[in-house]
mmCIF file of C-alpha atoms in Angstrom:
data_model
loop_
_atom_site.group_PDB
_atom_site.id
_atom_site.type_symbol
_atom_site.label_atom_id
_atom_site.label_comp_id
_atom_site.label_asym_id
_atom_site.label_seq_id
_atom_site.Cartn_x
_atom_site.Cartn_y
_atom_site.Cartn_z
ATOM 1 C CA UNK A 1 0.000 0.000 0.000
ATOM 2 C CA UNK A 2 2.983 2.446 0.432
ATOM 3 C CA UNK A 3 4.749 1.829 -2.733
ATOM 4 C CA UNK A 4 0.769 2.588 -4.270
ATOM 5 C CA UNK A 5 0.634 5.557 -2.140
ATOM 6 C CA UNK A 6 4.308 6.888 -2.884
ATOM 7 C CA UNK A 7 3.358 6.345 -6.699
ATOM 8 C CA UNK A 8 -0.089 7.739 -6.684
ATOM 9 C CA UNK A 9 1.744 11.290 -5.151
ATOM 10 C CA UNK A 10 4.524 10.650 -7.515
ATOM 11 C CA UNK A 11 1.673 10.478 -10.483
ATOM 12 C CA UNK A 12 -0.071 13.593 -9.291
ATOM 13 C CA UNK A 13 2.836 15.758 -8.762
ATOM 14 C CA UNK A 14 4.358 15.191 -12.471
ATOM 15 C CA UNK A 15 0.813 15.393 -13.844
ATOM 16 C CA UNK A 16 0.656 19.308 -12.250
ATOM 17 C CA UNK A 17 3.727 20.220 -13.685
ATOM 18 C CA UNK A 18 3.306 18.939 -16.739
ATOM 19 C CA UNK A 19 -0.328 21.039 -16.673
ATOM 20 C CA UNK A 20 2.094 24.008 -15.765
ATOM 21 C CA UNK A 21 4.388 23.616 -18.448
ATOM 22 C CA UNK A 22 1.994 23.231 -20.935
ATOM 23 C CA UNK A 23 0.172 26.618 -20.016
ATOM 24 C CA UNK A 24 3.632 27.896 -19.840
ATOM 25 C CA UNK A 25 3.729 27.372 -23.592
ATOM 26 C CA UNK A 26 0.269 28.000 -23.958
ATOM 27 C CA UNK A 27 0.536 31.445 -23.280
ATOM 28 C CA UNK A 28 -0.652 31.699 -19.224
ATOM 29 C CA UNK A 29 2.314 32.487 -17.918
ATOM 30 C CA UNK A 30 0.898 33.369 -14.554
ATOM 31 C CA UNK A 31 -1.012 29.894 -14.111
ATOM 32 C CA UNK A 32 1.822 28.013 -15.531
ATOM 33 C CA UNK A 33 4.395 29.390 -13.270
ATOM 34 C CA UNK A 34 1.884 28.840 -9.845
ATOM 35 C CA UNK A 35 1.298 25.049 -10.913
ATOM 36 C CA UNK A 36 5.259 24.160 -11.593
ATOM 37 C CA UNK A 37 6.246 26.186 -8.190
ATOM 38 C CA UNK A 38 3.112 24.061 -6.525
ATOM 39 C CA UNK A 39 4.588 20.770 -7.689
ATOM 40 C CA UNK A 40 8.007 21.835 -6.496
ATOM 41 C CA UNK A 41 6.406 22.958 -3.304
ATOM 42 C CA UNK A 42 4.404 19.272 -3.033
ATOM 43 C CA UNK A 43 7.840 17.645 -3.799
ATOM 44 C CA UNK A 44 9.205 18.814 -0.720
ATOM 45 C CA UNK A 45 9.894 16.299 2.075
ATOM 46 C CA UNK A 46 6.777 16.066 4.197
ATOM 47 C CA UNK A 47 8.636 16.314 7.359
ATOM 48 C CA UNK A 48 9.820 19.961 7.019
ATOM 49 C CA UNK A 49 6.846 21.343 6.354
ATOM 50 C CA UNK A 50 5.423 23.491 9.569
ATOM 51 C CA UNK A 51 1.910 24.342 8.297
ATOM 52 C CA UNK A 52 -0.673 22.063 9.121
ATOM 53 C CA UNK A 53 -1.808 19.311 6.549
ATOM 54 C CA UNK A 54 -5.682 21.079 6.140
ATOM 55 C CA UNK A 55 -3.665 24.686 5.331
ATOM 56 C CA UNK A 56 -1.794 22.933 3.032
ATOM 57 C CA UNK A 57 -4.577 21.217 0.853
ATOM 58 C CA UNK A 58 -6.065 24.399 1.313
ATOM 59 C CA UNK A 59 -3.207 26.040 -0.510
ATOM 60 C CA UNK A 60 -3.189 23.629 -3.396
ATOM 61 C CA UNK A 61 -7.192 24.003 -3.766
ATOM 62 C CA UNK A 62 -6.858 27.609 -4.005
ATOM 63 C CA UNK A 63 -3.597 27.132 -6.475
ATOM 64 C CA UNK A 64 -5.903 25.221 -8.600
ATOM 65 C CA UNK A 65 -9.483 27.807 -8.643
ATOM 66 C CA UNK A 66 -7.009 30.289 -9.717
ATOM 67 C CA UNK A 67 -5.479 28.789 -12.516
ATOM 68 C CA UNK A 68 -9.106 27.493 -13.250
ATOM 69 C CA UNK A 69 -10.161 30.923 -13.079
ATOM 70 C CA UNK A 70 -6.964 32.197 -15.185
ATOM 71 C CA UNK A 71 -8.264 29.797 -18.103
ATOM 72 C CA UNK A 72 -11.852 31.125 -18.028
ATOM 73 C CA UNK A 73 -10.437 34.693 -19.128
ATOM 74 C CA UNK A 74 -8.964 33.192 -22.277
ATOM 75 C CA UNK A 75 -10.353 35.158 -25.080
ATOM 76 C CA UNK A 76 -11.735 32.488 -28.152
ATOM 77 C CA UNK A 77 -10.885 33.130 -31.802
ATOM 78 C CA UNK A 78 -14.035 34.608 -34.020
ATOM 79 C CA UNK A 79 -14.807 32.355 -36.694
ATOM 80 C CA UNK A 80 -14.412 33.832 -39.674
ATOM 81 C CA UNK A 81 -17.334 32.568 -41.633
ATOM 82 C CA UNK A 82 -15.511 31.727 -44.901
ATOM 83 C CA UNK A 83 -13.178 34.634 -44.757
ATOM 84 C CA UNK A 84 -9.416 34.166 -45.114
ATOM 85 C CA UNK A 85 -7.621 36.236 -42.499
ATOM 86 C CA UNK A 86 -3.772 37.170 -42.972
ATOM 87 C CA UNK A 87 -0.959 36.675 -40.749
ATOM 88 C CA UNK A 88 -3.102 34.132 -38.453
ATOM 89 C CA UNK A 89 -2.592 32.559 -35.261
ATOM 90 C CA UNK A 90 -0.968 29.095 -35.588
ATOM 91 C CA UNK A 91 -3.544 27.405 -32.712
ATOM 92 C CA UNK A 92 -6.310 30.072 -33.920
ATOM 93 C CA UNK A 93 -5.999 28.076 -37.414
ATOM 94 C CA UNK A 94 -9.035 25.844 -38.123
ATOM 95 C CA UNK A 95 -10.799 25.683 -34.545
ATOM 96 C CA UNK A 96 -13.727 24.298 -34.234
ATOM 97 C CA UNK A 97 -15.431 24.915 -30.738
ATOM 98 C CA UNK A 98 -17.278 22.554 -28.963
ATOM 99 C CA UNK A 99 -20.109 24.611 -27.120
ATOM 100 C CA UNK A 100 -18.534 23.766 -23.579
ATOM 101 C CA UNK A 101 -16.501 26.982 -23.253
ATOM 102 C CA UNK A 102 -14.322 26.342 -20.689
ATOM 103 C CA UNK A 103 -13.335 22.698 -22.711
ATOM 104 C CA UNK A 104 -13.076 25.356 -25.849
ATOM 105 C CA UNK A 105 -10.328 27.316 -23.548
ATOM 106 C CA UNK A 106 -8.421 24.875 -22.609
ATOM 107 C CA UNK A 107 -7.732 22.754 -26.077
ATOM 108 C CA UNK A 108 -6.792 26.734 -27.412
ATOM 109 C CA UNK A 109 -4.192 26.650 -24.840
ATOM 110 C CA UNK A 110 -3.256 23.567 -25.825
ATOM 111 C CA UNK A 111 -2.796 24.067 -29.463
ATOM 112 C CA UNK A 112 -0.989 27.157 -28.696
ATOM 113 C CA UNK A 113 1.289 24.843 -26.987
ATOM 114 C CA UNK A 114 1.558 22.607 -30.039
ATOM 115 C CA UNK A 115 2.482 25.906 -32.400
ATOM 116 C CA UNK A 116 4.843 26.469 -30.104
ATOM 117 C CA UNK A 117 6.537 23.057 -29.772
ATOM 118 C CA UNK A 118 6.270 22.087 -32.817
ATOM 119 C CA UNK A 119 9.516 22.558 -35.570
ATOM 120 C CA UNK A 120 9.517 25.469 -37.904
#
């Protein structure tokens, strides 16, 4: 049960910073840098931490509404009915949103992210 437990916090803190370096990429530089300093901060030893285990949780809830709420501002591409439009975002480029706006938000990020990893 410990090695599940060790792996299962291993998992989660990877999975964060790997959410903060894509929005790092993705253009939210403020959300990206507050989820790779929270998985740093989580990777600490447990032992030297002297705020209690509620404040902490706490912490990392309040980490996550704001980067939740950081997402929520991102301003969705206008489609352009047929038009062609010059000098175009990369992740702008042929999307298609679903209706669920936040969902919409999130896979812009993300194909900002692509453009940006991708070779020129």
């Amino acid at each position: 049960m410990d090695t599940l437990k060790k792996t299962a916090k291993w998992t989660g803190i990877v999975a964060i910073g790997m959410c903060g370096v894509v929005l790092l990429g993705g253009g939210k530089v403020v959300s990206g840098t507050l989820l790779v300093a929270t998985a740093f901060i989580l990777a600490l030893p447990v032992k030297r931490h002297r705020l209690p285990l509620w404040f902490r949780i706490a912490l990392v809830f309040a980490v996550f509404a704001l980067v939740a709420w950081n997402i929520s501002t991102t301003d969705l591409p206008v489609q352009a009915s047929g038009m062609v439009t010059t000098c175009g975002n990369e992740a702008a480029d042929g999307f298609t949103p679903t209706g669920f706006k936040f969902w919409d938000q999130v896979r812009y990020i993300f194909n900002g992210f692509l453009a940006q990893a991708a070779p020129s």
